[in-house]
Each structure stands twice: as C-alpha cells, then as structure tokens.
CSV table of C-alpha atoms in Angstrom, one decimal:
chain,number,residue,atom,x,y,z
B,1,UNK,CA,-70.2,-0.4,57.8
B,2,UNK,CA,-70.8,0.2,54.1
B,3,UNK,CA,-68.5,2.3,51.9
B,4,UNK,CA,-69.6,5.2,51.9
B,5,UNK,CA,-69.9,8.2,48.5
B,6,UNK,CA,-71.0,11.7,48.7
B,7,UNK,CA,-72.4,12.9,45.7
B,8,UNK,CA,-72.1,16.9,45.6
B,9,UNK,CA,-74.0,19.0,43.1
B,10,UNK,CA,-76.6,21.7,43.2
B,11,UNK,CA,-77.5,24.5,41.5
B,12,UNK,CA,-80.2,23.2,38.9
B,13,UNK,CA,-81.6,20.1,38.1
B,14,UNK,CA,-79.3,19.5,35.5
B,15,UNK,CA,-76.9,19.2,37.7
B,16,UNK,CA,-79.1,17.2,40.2
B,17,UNK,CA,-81.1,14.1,37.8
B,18,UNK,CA,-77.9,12.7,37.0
B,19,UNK,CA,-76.9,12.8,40.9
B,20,UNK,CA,-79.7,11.5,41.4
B,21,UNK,CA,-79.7,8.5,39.1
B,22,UNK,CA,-76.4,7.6,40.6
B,23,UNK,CA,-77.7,8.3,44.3
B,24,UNK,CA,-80.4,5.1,43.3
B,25,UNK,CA,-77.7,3.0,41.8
B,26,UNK,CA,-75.4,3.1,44.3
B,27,UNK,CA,-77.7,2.0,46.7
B,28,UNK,CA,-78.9,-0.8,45.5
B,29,UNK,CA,-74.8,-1.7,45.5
B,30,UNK,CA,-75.0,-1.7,48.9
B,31,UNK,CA,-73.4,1.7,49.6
B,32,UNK,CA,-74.3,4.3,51.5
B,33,UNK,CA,-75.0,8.1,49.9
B,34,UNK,CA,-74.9,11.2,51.1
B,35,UNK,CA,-75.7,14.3,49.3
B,36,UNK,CA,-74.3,17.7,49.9
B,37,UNK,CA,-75.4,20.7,48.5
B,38,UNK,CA,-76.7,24.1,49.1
B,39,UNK,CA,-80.0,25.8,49.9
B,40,UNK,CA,-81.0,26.3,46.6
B,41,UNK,CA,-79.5,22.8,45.2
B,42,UNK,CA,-82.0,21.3,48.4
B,43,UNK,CA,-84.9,22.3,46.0
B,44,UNK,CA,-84.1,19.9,43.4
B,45,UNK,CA,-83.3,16.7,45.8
B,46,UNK,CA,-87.0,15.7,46.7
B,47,UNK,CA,-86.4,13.2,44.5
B,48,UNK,CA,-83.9,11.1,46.0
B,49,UNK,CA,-84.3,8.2,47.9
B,50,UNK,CA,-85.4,8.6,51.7
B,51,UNK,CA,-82.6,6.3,52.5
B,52,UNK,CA,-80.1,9.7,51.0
B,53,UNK,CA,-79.0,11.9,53.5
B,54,UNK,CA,-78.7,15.5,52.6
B,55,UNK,CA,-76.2,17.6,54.3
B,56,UNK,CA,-76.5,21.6,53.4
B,57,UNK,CA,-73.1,23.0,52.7
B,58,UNK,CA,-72.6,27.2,52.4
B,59,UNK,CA,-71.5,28.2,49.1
B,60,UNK,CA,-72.3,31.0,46.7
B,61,UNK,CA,-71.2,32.1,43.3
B,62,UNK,CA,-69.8,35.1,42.0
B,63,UNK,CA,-72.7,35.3,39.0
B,64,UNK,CA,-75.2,36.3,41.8
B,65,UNK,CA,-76.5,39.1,43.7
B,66,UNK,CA,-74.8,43.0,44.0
B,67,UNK,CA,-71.1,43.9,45.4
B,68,UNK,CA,-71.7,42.9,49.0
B,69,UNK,CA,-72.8,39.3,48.2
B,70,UNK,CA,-70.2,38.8,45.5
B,71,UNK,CA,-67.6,39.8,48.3
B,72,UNK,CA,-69.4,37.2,50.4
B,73,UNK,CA,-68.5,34.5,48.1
B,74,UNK,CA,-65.2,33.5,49.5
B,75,UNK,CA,-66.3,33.7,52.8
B,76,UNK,CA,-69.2,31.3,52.5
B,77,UNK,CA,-67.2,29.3,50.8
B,78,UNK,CA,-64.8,28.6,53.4
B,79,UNK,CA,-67.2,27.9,55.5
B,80,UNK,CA,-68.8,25.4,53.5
B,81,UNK,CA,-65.5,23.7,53.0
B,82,UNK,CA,-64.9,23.3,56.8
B,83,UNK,CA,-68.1,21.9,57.5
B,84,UNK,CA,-67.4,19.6,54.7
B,85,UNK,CA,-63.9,18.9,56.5
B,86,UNK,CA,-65.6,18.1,59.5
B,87,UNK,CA,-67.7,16.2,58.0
B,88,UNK,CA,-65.7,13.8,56.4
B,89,UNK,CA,-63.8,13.5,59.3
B,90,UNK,CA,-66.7,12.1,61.2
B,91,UNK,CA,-67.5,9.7,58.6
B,92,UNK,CA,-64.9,9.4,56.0
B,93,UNK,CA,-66.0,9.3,52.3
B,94,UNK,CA,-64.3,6.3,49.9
B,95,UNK,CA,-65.4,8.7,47.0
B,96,UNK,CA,-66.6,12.4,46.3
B,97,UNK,CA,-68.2,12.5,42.8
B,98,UNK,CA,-68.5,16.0,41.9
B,99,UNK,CA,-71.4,17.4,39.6
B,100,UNK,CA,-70.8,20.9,38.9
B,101,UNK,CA,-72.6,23.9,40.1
B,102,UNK,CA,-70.8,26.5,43.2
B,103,UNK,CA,-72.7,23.7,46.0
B,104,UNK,CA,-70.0,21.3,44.8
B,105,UNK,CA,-67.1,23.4,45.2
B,106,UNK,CA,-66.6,22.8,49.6
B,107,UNK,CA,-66.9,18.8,49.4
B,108,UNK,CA,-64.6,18.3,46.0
B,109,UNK,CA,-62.1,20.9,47.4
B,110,UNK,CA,-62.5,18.8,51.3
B,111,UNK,CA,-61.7,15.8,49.6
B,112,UNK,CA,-58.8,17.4,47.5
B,113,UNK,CA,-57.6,18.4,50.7
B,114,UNK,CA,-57.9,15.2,52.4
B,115,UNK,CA,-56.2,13.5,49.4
B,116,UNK,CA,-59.6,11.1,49.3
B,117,UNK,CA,-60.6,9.1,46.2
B,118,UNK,CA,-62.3,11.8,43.8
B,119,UNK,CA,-64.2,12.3,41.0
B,120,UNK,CA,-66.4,14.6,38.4
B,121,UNK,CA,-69.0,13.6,35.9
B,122,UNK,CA,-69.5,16.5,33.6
B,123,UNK,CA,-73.1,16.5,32.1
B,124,UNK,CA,-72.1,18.9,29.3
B,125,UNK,CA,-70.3,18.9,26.0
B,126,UNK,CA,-68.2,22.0,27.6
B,127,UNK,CA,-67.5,21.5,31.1
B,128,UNK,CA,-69.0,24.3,33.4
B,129,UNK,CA,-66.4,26.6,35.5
B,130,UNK,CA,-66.4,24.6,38.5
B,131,UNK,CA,-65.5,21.2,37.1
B,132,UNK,CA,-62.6,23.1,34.6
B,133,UNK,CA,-61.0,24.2,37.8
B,134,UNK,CA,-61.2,20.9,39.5
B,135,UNK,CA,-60.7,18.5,36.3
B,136,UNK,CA,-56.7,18.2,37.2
B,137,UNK,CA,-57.4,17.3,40.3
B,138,UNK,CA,-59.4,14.3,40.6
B,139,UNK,CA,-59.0,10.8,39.6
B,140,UNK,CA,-61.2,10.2,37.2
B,141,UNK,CA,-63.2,12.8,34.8
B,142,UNK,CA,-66.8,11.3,33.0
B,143,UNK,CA,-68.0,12.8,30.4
B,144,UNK,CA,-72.0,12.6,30.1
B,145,UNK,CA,-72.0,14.2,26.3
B,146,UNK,CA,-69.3,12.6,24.2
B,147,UNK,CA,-67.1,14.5,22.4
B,148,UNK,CA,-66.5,16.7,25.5
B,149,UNK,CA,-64.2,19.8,24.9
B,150,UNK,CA,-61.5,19.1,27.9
B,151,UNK,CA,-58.8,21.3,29.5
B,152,UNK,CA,-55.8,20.3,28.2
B,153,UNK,CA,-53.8,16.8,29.7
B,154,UNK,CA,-57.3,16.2,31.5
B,155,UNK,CA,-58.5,12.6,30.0
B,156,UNK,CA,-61.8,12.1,30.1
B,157,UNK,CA,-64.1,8.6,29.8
B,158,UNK,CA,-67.6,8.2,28.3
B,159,UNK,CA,-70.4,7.2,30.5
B,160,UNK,CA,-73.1,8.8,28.9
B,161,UNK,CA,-75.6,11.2,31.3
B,162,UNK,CA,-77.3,8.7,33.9
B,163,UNK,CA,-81.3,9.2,33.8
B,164,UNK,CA,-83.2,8.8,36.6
B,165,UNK,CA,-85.4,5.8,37.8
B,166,UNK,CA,-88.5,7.1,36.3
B,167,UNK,CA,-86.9,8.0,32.8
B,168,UNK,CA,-85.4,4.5,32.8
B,169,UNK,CA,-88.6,2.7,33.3
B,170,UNK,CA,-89.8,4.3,30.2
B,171,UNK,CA,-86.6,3.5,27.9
B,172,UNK,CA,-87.7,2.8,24.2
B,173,UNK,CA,-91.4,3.6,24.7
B,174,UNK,CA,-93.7,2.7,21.6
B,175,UNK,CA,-94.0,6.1,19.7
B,176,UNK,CA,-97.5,6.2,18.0
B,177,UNK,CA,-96.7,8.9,15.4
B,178,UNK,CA,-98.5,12.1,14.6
B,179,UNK,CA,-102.0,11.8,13.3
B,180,UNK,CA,-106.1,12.5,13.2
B,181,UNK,CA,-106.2,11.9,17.0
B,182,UNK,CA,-105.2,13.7,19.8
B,183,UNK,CA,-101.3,14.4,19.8
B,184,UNK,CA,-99.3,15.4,22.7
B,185,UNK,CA,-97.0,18.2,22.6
B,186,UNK,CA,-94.4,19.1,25.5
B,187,UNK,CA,-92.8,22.2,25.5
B,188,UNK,CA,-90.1,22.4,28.3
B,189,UNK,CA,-87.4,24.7,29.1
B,190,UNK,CA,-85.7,23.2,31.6
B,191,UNK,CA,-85.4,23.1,35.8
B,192,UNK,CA,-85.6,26.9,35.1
B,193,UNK,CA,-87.8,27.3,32.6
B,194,UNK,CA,-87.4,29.6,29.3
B,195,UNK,CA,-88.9,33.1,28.8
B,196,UNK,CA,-88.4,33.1,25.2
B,197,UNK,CA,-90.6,29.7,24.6
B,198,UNK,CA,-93.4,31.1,27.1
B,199,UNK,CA,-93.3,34.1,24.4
B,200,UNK,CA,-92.8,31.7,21.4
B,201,UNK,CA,-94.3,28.8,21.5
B,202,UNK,CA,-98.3,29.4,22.1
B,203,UNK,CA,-98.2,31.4,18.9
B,204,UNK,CA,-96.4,29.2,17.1
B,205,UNK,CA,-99.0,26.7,18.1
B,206,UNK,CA,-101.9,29.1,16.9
B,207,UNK,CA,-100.6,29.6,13.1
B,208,UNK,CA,-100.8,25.5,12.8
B,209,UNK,CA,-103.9,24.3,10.4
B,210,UNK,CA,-106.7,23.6,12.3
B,211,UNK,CA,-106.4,20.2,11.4
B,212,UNK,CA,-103.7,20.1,14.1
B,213,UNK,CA,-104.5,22.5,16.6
B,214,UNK,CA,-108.2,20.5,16.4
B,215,UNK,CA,-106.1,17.5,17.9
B,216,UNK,CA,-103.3,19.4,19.9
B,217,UNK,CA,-102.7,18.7,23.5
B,218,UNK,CA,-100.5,21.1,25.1
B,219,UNK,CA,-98.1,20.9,28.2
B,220,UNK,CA,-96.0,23.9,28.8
B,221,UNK,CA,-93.7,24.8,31.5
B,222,UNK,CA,-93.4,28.1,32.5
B,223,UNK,CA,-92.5,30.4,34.9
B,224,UNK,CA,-94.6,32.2,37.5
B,225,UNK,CA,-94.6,35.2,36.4
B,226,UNK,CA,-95.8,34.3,32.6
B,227,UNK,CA,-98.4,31.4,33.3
B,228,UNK,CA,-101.3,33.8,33.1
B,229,UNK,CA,-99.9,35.3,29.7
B,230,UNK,CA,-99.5,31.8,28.4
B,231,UNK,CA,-102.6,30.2,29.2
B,232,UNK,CA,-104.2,33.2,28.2
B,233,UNK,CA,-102.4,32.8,25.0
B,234,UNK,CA,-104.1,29.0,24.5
B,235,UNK,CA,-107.7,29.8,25.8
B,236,UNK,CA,-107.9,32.7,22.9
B,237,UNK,CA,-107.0,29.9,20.5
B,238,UNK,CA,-109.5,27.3,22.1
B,239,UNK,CA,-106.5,24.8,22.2
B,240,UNK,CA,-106.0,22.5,25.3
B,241,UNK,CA,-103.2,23.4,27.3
B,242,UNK,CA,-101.6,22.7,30.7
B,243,UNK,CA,-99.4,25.1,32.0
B,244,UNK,CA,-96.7,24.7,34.9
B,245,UNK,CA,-93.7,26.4,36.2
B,246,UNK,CA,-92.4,22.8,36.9
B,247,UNK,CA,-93.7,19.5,35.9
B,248,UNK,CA,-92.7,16.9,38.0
B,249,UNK,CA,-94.1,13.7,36.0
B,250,UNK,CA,-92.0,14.8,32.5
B,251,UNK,CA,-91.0,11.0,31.6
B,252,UNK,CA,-94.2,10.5,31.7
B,253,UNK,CA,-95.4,13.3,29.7
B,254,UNK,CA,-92.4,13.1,27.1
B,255,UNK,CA,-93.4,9.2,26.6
B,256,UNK,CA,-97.0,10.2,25.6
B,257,UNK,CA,-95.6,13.1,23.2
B,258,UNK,CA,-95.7,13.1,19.8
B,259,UNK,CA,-93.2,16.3,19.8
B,260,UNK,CA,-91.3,17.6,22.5
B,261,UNK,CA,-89.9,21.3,22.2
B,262,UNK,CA,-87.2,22.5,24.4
B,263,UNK,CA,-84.0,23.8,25.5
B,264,UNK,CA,-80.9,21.5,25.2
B,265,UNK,CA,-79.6,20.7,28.3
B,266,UNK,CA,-77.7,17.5,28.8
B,267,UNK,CA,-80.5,15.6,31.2
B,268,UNK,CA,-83.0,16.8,28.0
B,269,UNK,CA,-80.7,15.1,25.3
B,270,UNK,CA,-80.4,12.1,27.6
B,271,UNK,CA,-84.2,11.6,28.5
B,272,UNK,CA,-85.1,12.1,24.7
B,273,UNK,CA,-82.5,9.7,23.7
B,274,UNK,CA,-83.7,6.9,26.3
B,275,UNK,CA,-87.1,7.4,25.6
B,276,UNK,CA,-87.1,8.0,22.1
B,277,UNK,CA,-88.9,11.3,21.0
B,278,UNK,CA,-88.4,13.3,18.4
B,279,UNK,CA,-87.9,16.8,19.4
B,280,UNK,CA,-87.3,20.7,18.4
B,281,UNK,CA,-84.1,22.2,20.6
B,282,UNK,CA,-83.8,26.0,21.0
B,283,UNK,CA,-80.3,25.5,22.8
B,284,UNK,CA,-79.9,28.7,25.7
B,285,UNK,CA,-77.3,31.0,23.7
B,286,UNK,CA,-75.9,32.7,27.1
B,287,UNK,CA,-74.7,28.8,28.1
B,288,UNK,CA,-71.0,28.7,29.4
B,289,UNK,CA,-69.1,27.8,26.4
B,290,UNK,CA,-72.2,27.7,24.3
B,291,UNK,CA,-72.4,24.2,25.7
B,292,UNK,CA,-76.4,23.6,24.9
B,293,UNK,CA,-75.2,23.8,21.3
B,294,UNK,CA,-72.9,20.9,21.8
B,295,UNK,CA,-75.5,19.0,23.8
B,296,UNK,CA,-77.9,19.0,20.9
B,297,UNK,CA,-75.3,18.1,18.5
B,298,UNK,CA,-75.4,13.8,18.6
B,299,UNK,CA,-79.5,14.2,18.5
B,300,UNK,CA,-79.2,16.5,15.3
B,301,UNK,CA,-76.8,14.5,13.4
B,302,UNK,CA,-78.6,11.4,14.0
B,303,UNK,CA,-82.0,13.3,12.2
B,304,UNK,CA,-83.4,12.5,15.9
B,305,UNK,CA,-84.0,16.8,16.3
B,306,UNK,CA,-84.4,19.8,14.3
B,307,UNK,CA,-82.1,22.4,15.8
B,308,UNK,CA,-83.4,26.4,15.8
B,309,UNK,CA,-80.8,28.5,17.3
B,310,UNK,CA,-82.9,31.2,18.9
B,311,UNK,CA,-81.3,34.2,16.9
B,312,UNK,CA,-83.3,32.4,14.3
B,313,UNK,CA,-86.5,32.1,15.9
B,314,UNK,CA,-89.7,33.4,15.9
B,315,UNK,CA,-93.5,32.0,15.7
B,316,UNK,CA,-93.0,31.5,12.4
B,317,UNK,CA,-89.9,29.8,12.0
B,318,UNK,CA,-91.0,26.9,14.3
B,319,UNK,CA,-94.6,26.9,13.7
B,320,UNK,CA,-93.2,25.8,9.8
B,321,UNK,CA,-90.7,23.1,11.9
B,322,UNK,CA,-93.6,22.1,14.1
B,323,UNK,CA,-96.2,21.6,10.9
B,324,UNK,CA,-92.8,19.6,9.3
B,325,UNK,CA,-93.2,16.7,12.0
B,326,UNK,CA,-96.7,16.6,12.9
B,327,UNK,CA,-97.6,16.2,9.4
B,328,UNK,CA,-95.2,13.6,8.6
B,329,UNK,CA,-95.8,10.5,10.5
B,330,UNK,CA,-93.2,8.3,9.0
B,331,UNK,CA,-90.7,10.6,9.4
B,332,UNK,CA,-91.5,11.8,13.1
B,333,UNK,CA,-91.4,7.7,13.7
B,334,UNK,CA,-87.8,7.9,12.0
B,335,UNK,CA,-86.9,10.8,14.1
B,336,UNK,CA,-88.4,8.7,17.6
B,337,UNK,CA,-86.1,5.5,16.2
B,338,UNK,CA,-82.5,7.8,15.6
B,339,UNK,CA,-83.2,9.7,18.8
B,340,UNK,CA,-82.9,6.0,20.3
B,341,UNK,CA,-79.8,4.9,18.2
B,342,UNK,CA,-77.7,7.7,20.6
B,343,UNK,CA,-78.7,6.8,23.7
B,344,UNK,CA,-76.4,5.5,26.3
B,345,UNK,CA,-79.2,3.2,28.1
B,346,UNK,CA,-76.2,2.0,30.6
B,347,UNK,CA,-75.1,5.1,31.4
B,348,UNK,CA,-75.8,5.0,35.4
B,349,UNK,CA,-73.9,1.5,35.6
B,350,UNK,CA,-71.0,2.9,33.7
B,351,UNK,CA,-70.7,5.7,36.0
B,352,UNK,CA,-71.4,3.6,39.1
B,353,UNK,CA,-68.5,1.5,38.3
B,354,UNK,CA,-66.1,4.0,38.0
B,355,UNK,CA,-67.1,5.1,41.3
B,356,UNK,CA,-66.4,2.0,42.6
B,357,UNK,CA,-62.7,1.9,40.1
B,358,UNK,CA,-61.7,5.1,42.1
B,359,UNK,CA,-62.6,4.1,45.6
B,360,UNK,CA,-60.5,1.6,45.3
B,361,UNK,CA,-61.9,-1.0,47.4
C-alpha cells in the first residue's frame, strides 16, 4: 500500500492553501493523503483533491466563545487526540505535517505520542501558538516566510509558502501596466475578510481623478454583513464593482489586476510573489506576534508593495498610494517584476521533499 501522510491544519485558509498545495503534490508522488481538521477547518478544504480524505477531529481554542466553552477546550481536545490515536492505529501515518491552527493540535500531539515521523511548516514570519509549542518536538520545522523568528534551539529550513495548483498555473503572468483602459483592482482581506478595508477602501476609490475611476474595475471581498454598505458605497460613485464575502477564482482575478490591496497574510505574499502584482498591504495589527508585518517585509524591501500600517490609514492616505501606481505605469511594471524576484516558485517541491526526508522511507 502506499505511504501514507496526514496533513493537519484548519482554522483559516491560511492555514489551509498551503495544505493544500502539498495535499496535490504528494499525490502525484504516489502517496496517499489524509486531511484532518475540524468543523470549521472542513470549510476551507473543498478545494482539495477528491482522491483526499478528510477526517474531522474535535478541537477548540481558548480565543473562542464565553467561560463554559473555554473550559470545554481541554476536553474536546482529548477527544480529538484519541480519535486521532485510533486513527493512526488503523492506518499508520509515515508523516504528520502540521500547519498551525487548534485543528492541528490532536494529530501532531497523536503522532508525538506515537513517536511517528513529524513535522510543521510554519506559513508565517512569527510562528502561531500552536506550532511554538510543538516546534521542539518534531523533526523537521519549514519555514514558509524566511527570516522566521524561532523559539530558541528550534532550527528551521526555508521552503518558501507552497501555492496552490491554480496560483501556480498562473506563475509570472504578463502584467499589462496601468493605463487609459479598463484596469482591474482587487481588494482582498483575506479567508476572513477585513472590516477596516470594506470601510476604507470604496472611498479611497471615490477621491481618485476621474480619469481613473472612468477606467476602474473593482473586486472586493467583504463580509456579509457590510456587502450592502459597500456596494452601496460604489453605485453612488457610478464605478464598477463586484462585491463578495469570498471569491473563489482570486489567481485568476489577481492575474488580471493591475493593483491588488490587501492584508498580509503569508498565502497573500506568496500568491503576489508567484504571480507578480504589485500590491498595497494593510498588515492585521492584532496578528500573534505582529506577524502580518513580517510577512510583508521581503515584498516591501524588494519595492514589489507599498506598506500602510493601518494606524496610518485612512481614505486619504491610500487613495494618494493608490493614484502613486495607477498613474505610473513603468513603475507599477517595476513593482509587478521585484514582486517576482522574491518568489519561491518551488516551494511545494521543497516542502514535499522534506516530507519525504522525515518519513524516512
């Protein structure tokens, strides 16, 4: 029977693209995959191969919910790590490759257990709580965002963040630059979407010359509960705008974009460094470790992004950093060609192969 890795992760799609990426590669290796995560992770996984099977673990966290669910936590996760025991004793793992988030907590602390091959790729430039606790004890430690800020005596090897299938298939895209035609602009804020660009961004858009808002094609994501405030926002400037809490075509949209304004989490920076776009990053400030900061960091200092911390933003601060790119073709062309020059386009295939170091086979 093949070998056999379970890729555990959940939480948001941060967490999840890169899973899945690997899910995809390991595959076509010949192995087989399983994916365990929660309830809530499950939401995120509809992209994974059919031939992926996903096993629902309990777990919680303690950043969730009143009293009586946060004195819950240890009991669901118990119960998540015996099911996970149990599971692996049916069909025994040759790796766990952990992803972060509470879902990944039962498997990686099953296979601790069990003493099996084990490892964690960290997305981030500061690893999330999870994989801190668990960096010690695994074999091998990948670091998607190089430098990575690592608990002390943990040693740690670049693979870059994996992208998915779809994001790979549009490595390097032609950029046609800014100009007196219809531009694209995507404004994302991640798997969760961002309040503060649903309140920022459309009025941003509407202090532009007219010049540009003439030409100004508009994809947004945002959450539920302020799509009608948003696309209100567009139709009273007259500009074209598509608004969704979740857009599930983004490589394609982020080829076609001229701009791209978002938060900076790590599958972001990877996506806009294999594709090539120059973007505006409003990192999340309440970000363990004030790790969307660090994220952004290889992007900025290439001149690939202009970053606005949000205590510094308003409509006016990146309507001006908006008009600075979309007026300047040669220089958003520049900014497409650095965001490029960072990008780890074998990423998946390094992180694949240590899988493969660690199980040992």
């Amino acid at each position: 029977m093949p070998p056999l890795v379970v890729i555990a992760a959940g939480g948001t799609g941060g967490h999840m693209f890169p899973a899945q990426a690997l899910a995809e590669e390991m595959l076509t290796r010949g192995w087989r995959v399983k994916l365990s995560t929660d309830d809530r992770g499950a939401r995120y996984a509809g992209g994974f191969p059919d031939e992926v099977e996903i096993e629902i673990v309990p777990s919680a966290t303690p950043q969730r919910g009143g009293l009586g669910a946060k004195l819950g936590v240890p009991f669901k996760l118990t119960s998540g790590v015996m099911r996970a025991l149990s599971g692996f004793r049916r069909d025994r793992p040759a790796v766990v490759a952990g992803f972060g988030g509470y879902p990944s907590i039962p498997a990686l602390a099953a296979a601790t257990m069990m003493k099996l091959p084990r490892m964690i790729h960290e997305q981030n430039g500061v690893p999330g709580r999870v994989n801190e606790i668990f960096a010690s004890r695994v074999d091998a430690f990948a670091c998607g965002t190089w430098p990575t800020k690592l608990p002390e005596g943990v040693e740690g090897q670049h693979t870059g963040n994996p992208v998915r299938a779809a994001v790979a298939a549009r490595a390097a895209s032609p950029y046609i630059p800014p100009g007196d035609y219809p531009v694209t602009l995507l404004a994302i804020g991640g798997s969760q979407g961002a309040r503060v660009l649903a309140d920022c961004v459309p009025d941003a858009l509407a202090r532009l010359p007219e010049a540009i808002r003439a030409n100004l094609r508009v994809f947004q994501q945002a959450r539920p509960e302020d799509h009608d405030r948003v696309a209100a926002a567009y139709a009273a400037t007259g500009m074209d705008a598509e608004i969704r809490p979740f857009f599930d075509d983004v490589p394609t949209l982020m080829a076609e974009a001229q701009l791209v304004i978002a938060r900076a989490g790590a599958s972001t920076i990877a996506d806009l460094s294999i594709i090539g776009r120059p973007a505006i990053l409003i990192p999340y400030p309440h970000a363990a470790g004030d790790h969307q900061a660090a994220n952004a960091r290889g992007l900025v200092e290439a001149g690939a992004a202009i970053l606005l911390p949000e205590r510094k933003l308003d409509a006016t601060s990146l309507a001006a950093q908006a008009e600075l790119i979309l007026t300047n073709p040669d220089g958003a062309r520049q900014m497409a060609r650095a965001a490029m020059s960072v990008a780890v386009p074998d990423a998946t295939t390094r992180l694949a192969d240590l899988v493969t170091d660690v199980s040992d086979l």
